[in-house]
Coordinates of C-alpha atoms and ligand atoms in Angstrom, one line a residue:
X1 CA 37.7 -5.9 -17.0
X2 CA 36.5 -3.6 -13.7
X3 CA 34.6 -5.3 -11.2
X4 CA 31.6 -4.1 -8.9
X5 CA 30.9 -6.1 -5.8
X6 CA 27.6 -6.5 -5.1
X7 CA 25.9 -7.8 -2.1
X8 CA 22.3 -8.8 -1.9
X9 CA 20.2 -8.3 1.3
X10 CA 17.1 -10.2 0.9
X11 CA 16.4 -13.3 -0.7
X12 CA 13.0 -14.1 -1.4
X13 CA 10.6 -13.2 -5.1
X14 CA 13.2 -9.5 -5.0
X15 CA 16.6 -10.7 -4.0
X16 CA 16.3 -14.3 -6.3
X17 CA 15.1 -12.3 -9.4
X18 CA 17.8 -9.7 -9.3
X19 CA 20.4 -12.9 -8.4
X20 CA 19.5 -14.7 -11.5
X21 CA 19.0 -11.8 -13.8
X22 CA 22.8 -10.8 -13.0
X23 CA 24.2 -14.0 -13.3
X24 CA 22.0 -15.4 -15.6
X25 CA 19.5 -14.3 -17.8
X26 CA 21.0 -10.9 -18.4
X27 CA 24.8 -11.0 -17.3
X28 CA 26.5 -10.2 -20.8
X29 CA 24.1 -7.3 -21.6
X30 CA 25.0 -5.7 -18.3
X31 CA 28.2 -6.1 -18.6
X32 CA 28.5 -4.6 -22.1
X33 CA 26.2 -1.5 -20.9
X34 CA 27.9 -0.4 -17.8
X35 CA 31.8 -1.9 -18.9
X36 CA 32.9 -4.1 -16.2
X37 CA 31.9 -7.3 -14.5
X38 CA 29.5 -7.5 -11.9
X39 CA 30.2 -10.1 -9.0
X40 CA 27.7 -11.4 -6.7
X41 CA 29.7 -11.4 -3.5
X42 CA 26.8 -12.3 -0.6
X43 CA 23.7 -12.8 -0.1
X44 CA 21.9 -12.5 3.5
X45 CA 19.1 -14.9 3.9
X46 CA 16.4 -15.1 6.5
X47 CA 16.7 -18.8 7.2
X48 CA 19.5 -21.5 6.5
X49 CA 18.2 -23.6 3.5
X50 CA 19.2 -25.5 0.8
X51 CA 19.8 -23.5 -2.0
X52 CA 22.0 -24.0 -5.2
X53 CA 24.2 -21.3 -5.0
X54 CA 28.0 -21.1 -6.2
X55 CA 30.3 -21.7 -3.2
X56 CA 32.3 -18.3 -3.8
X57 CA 29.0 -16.6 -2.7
X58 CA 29.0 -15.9 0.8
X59 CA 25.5 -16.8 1.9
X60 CA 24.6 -16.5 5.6
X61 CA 21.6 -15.2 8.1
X62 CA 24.3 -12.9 10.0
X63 CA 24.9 -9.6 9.1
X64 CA 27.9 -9.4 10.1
X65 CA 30.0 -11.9 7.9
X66 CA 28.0 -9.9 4.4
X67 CA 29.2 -6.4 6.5
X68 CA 32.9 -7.8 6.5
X69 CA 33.3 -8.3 2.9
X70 CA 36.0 -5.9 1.3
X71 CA 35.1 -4.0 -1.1
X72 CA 31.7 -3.7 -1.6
X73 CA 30.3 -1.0 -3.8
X74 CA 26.4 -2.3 -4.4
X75 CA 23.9 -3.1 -2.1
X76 CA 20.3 -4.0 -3.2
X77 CA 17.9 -4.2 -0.2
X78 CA 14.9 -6.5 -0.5
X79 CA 14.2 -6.7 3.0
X80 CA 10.4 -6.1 4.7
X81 CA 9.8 -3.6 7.0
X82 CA 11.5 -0.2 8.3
X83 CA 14.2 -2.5 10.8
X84 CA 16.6 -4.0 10.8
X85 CA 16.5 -2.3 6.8
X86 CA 16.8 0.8 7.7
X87 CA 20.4 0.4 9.9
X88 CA 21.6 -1.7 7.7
X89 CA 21.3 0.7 4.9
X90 CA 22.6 3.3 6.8
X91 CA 25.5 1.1 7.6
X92 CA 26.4 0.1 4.4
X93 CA 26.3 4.1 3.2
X94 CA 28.6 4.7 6.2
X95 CA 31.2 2.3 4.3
X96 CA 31.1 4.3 0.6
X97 CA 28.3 1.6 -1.0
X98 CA 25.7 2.4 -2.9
X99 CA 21.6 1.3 -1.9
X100 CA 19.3 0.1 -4.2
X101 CA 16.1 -0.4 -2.4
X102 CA 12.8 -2.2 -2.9
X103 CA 11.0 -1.6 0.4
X104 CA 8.1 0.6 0.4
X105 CA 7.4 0.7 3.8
X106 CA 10.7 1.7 4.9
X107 CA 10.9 4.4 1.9
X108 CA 7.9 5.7 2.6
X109 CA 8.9 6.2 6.4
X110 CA 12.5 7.2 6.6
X111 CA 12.8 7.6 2.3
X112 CA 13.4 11.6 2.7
X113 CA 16.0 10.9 6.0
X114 CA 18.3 8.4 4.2
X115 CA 18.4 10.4 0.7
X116 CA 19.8 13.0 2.8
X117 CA 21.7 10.8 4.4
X118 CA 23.4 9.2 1.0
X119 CA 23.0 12.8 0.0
X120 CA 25.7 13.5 2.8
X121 CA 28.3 10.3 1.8
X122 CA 27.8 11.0 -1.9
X123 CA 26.0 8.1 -2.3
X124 CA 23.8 7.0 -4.3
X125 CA 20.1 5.6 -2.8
X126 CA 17.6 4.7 -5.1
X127 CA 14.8 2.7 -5.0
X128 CA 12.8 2.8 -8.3
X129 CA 11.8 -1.0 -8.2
X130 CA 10.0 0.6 -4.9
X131 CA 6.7 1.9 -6.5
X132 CA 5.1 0.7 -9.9
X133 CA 7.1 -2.5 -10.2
X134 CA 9.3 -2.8 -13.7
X135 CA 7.5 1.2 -14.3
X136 CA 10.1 3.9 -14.8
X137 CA 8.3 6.0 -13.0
X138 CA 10.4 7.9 -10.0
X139 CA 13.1 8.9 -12.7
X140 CA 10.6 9.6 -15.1
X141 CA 9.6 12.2 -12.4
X142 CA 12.9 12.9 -11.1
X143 CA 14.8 13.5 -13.8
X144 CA 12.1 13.9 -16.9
X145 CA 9.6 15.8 -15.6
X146 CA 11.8 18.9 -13.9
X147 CA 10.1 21.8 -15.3
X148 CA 6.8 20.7 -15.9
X149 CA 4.6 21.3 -12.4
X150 CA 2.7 18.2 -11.8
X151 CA -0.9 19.1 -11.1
X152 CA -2.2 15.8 -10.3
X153 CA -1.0 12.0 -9.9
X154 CA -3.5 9.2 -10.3
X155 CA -2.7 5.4 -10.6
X156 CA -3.4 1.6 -10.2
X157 CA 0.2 1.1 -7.3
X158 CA -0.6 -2.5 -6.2
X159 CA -0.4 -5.8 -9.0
X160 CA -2.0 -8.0 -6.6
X161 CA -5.1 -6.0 -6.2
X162 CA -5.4 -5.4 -9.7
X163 CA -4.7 -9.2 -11.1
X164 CA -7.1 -10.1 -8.4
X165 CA -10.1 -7.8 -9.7
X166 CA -9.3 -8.6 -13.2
X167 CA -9.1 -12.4 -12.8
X168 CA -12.3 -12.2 -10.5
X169 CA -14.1 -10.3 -13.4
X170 CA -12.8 -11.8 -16.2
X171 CA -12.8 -15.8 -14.9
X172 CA -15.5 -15.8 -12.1
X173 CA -13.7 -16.6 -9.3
X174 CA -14.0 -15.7 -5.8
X175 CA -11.7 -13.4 -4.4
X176 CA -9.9 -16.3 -2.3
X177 CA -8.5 -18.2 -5.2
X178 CA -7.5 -14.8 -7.0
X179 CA -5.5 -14.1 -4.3
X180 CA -3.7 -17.6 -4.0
X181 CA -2.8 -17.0 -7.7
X182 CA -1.1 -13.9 -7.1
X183 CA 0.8 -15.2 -4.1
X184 CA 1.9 -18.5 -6.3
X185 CA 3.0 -15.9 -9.1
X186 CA 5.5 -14.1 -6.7
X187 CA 2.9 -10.9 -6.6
X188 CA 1.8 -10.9 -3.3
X189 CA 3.8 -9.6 -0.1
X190 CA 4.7 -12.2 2.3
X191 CA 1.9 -11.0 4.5
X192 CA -0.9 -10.1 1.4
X193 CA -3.1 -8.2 4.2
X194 CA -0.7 -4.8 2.6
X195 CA -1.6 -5.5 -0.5
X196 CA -5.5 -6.3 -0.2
X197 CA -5.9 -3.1 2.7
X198 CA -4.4 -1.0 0.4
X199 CA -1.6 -0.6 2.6
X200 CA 1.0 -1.3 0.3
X201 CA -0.4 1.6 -2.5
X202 CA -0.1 3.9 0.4
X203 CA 3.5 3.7 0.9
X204 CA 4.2 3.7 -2.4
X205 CA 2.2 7.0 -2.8
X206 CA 3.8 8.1 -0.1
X207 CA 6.9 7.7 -1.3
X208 CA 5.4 9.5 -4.7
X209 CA 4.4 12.0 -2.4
X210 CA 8.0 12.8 -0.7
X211 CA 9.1 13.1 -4.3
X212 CA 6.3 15.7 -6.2
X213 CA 6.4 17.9 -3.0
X214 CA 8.9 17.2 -0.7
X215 CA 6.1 16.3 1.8
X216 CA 3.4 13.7 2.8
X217 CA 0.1 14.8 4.0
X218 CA -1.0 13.9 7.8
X219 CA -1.5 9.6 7.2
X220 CA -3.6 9.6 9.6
X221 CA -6.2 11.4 7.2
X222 CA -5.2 9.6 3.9
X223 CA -8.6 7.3 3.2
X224 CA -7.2 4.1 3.0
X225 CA -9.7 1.4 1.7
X226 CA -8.4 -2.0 0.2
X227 CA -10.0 -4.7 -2.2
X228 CA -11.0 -7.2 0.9
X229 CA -14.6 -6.8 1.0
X230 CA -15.0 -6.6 -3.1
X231 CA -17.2 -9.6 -4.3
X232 CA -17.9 -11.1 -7.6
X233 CA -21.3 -9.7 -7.9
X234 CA -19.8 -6.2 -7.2
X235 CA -17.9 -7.0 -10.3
X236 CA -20.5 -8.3 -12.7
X237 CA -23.1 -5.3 -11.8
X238 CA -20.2 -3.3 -12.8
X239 CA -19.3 -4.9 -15.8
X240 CA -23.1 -4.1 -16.8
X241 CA -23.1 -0.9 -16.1
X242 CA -19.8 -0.6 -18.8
X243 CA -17.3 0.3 -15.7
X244 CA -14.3 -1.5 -14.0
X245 CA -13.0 -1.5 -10.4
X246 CA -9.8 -0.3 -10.0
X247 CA -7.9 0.2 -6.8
X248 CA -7.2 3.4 -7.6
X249 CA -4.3 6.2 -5.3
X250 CA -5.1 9.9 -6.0
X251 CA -2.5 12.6 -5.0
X252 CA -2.5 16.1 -5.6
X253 CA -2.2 19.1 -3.5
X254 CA -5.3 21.5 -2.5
X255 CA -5.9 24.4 -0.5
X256 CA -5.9 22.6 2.4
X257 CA -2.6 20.4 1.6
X258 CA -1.3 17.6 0.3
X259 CA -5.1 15.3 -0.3
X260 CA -4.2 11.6 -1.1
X261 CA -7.0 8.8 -1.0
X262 CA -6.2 5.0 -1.8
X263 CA -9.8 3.1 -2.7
X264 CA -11.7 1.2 -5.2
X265 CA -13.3 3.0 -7.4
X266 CA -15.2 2.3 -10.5
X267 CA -13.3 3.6 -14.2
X268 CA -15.2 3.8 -17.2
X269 CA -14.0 2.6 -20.5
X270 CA -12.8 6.4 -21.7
X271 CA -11.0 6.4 -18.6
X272 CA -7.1 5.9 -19.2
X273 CA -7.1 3.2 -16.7
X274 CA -9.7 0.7 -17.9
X275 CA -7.5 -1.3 -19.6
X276 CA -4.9 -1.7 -17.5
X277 CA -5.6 -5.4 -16.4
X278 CA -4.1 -8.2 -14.5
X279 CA -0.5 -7.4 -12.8
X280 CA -0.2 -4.3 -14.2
X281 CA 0.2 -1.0 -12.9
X282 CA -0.8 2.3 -14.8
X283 CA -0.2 5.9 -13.7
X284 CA -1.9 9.1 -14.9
X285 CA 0.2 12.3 -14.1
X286 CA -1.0 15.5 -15.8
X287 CA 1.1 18.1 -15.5
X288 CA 1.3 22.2 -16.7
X289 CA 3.2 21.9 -20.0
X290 CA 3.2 17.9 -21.8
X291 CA 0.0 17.5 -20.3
X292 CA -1.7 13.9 -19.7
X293 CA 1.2 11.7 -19.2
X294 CA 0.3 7.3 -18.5
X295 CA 2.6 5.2 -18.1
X296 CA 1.7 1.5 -17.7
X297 CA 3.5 -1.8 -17.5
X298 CA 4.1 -4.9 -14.8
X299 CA 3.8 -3.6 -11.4
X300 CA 4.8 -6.7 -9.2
X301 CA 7.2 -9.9 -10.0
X302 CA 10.4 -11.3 -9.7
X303 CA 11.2 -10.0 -13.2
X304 CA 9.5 -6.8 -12.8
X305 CA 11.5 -5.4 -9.5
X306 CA 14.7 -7.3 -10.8
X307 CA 14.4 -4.6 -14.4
X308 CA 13.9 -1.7 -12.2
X309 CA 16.5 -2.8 -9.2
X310 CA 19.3 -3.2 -12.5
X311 CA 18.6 -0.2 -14.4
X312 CA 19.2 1.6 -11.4
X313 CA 22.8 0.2 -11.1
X314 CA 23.2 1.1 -14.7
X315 CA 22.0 4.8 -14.0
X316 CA 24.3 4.9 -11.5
X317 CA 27.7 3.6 -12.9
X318 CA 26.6 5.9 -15.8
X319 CA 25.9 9.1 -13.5
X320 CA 28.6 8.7 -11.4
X321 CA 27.4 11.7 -9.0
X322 CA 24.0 11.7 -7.1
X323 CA 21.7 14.5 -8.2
X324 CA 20.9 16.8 -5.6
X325 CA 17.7 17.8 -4.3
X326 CA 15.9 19.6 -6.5
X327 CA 13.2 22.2 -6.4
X328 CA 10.6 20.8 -8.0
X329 CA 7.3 22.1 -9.5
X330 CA 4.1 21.4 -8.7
X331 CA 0.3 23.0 -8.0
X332 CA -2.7 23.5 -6.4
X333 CA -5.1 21.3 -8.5
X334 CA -7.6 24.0 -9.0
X335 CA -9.2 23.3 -12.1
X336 CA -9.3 19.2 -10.9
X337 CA -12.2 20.2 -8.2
X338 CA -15.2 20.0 -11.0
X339 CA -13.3 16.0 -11.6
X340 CA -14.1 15.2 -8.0
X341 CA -16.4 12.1 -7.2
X342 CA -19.7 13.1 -6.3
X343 CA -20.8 9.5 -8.4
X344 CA -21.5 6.6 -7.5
X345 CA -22.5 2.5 -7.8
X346 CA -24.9 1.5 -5.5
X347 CA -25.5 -2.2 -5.0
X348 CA -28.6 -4.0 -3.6
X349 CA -29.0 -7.7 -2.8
X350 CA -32.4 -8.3 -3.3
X351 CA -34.5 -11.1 -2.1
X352 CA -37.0 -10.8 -5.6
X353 CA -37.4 -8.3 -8.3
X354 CA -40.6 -7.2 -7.0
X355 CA -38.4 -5.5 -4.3
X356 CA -36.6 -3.7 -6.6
X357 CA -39.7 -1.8 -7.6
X358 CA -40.2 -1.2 -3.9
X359 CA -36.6 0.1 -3.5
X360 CA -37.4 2.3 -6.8
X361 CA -40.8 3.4 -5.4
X362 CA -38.9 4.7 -1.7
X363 CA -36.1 6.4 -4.1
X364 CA -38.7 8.2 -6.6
X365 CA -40.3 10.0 -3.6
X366 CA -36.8 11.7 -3.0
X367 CA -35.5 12.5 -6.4
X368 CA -34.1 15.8 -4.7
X369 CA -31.8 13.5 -2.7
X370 CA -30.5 11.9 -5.4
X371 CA -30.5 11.5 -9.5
X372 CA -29.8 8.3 -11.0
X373 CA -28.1 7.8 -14.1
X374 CA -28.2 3.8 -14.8
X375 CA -29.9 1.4 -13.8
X376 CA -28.9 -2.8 -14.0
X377 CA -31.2 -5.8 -12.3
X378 CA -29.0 -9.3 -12.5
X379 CA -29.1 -12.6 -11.4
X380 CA -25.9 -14.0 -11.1
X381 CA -25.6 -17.5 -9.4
X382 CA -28.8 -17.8 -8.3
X383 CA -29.0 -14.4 -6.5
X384 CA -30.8 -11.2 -7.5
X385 CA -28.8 -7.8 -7.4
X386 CA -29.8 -4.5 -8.5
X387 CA -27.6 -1.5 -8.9
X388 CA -27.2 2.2 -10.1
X389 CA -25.3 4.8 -10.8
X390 CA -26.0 7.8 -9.0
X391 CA -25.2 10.9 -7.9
X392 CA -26.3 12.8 -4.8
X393 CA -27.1 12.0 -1.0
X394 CA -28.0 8.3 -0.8
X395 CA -27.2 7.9 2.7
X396 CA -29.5 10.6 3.5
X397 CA -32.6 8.4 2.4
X398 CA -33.8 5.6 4.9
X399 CA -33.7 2.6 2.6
X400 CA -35.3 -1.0 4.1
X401 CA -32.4 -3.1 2.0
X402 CA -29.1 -3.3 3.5
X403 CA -26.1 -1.9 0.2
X404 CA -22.8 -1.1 -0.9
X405 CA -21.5 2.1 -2.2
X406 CA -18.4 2.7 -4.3
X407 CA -16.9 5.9 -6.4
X408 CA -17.1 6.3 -10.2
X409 CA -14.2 8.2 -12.1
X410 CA -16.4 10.9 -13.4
X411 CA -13.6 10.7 -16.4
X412 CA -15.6 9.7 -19.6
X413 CA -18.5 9.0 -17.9
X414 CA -21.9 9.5 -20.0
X415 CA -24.0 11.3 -17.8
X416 CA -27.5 11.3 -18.3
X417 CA -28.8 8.4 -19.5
X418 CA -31.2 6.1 -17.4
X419 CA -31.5 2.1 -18.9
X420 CA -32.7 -0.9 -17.3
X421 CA -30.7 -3.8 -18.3
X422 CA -32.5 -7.1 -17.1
X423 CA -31.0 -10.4 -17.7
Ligands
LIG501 N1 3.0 -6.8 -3.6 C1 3.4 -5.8 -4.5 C2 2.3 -5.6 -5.5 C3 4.7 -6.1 -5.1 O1 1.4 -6.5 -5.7 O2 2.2 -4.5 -6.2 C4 5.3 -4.9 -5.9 O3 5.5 -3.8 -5.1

């Protein structure tokens, strides 16, 4: 039987996940797919440990000894950051290999330079395991969705962010020990301040971005906000008024270009996104001719970026050439502007309910300001918060009580209803 060589560059939740799934877990389904064997050949590691690999595999922290290996044909990057990722991968296309790639920040940075770049070699670089986890979601797009103009692209990008807001709802814990979880499950970066700022959604729509139109808007004017500052009372209020925070990326392209924001926002339960929970990822592209299109499924995990990182080898041994660019369809999301947030949860820590009335009382003498839709008054460990659903100019009232503010998907909402829920 053939052989591919493949090298692994990376060695941490990615690199050991795509390790064990070729030599172990899923070695003879591989090799029936694609027809020949696939070899393991080195590994690059970050630090000298123990580790118990097979002594045929050359494992090292020097670049160099995995660079003078004959005959490689596969590399599968699982590096962080833009260097020294980005040379090596060109390095390695230089020498006839292919790329799979994990790393969103380098993708979402130099992506649209090094396909060109493979492009050139005819060489494959693809990094599906990139964005959306196990997802098929960038050859979904790439090669699925060619004649159908995406209008718009919405979706939950980060696993950490969304097991930590579903745990923190669901279980009542504090944000703190949400997050340990994630990071003891594999989900988390090695530096978790990309996934909770939001950071890490961005590249990956970025990355989307380079893909649907060829472009990126101006980052600098991308609203980035993350899940840092979300408490469990934020939660809870939520929860009562029916709605679930989400850390939602929205891209689509306007008069005025390319408009992508990356925040928490409220979804209702009509909202396709409501139920994706825990470590999952879910995506919402509507496009001109199948319409409303979600795909969900693990966004983060060993096994998760190890399914995407191997199908890609598979699509590529099966392909045999790269696809070239091509023109791709999308539009100005002109009938989207009515679906823009103009709602929103407002939250109140209040010192007694009497206050609440005062709050009310301030609010009632500028109903041209604002209109509220729902109203909820909770105690939750010992506190009092009150909340509601609004829509209008809050900020333009002078209120005496420090609050928070997020969006509400207007998708599904039920407009026009005004409760008090006490309890
Ligand atoms: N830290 C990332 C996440 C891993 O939580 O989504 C997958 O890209």
């Amino acid at each position: 039987m053939e052989t591919v060589r493949v090298v692994l560059l990376g060695f941490g939740t990615v690199g050991s996940g795509v390790y064990d799934s070729i030599l172990h877990t899923h070695q003879e389904k591989l090799e029936k797919v694609i027809g020949k064997k696939v070899e393991i050949v080195g590994i690059l590691v970050k630090t000298e440990k123990e580790r118990q690999l097979p002594g045929d595999v050359v494992v090292t922290t020097n670049i160099d000894e995995i660079l003078s290996l004959p005959s490689i044909d596969y590399v599968f990057e699982a590096i962080v950051g833009i260097e020294p990722a980005y040379s090596y991968i060109k390095l390695f296309l230089d020498r006839g290999c292919h790329c799979i790639s994990a790393n969103k920040e380098l993708l979402a940075n130099r992506g649209e330079e090094l396909s060109e770049y493979a492009l050139e070699r005819g060489k494959f670089l693809t990094f599906e395991a990139a964005v959306a986890g196990g997802i098929p979601l960038l050859r979904t797009i790439i090669q699925l969705l060619q004649v159908n103009g995406i209008l718009v692209l919405e979706g939950i990008l980060n696993g950490t962010s969304n097991y930590i807001l579903s745990k923190m709802r669901n279980e009542k814990l504090s944000f703190e020990e949400c997050l340990q979880e994630a990071q003891q499950l594999g989900y988390a970066e090695a530096n978790p301040e990309s996934d909770i700022s939001g950071r890490d959604a961005f590249y990956k729509q970025m990355i989307l971005s380079s893909l649907i139109y060829h472009d990126q808007p101006d980052w600098e004017k991308v609203e980035r906000i993350g899940v840092e500052q979300v408490a469990l009372e934020d939660l809870v209020l939520g929860e009562g008024h029916g709605l679930r925070l989400k850390l939602l990326a929205s891209l689509r392209r306007e008069n005025e270009g390319i408009q992508a924001t990356v925040k928490p926002t409220f979804v209702s339960s009509e909202h396709p996104l409501y139920n994706v929970e825990g470590v999952d990822n879910g995506i919402v592209i509507k496009t001109d001719l199948v319409g409303t299109l979600m795909l969900q499924g693990p966004g983060a995990g060993s096994k998760a970026t190890a399914s995407a990182m191997i199908e890609d080898l598979v699509q590529i041994e099966q392909q045999k050439e790269p696809l070239q660019k091509v023109h791709r369809y999308s539009y100005q999301a002109q009938n989207e502007k009515e679906n823009q947030q103009s709602i929103y949860l407002a939250l109140f820590p209040l010192q007694t309910k009497e206050e609440w009335l005062s709050l009310k009382a301030v609010i009632n003498e500028n109903l041209n300001q604002v209109n509220i839709l729902q109203e909820v008054v909770k105690e939750i460990d010992g506190s009092i918060f009150g909340s509601f659903l609004y829509e209008g100019a809050l900020e333009s009232i002078s209120l005496p009580v420090l609050y928070k503010r997020y969006p509400v998907s207007p998708i599904g909402l039920k407009r026009g209803i005004s409760n008090v829920v006490t309890s």
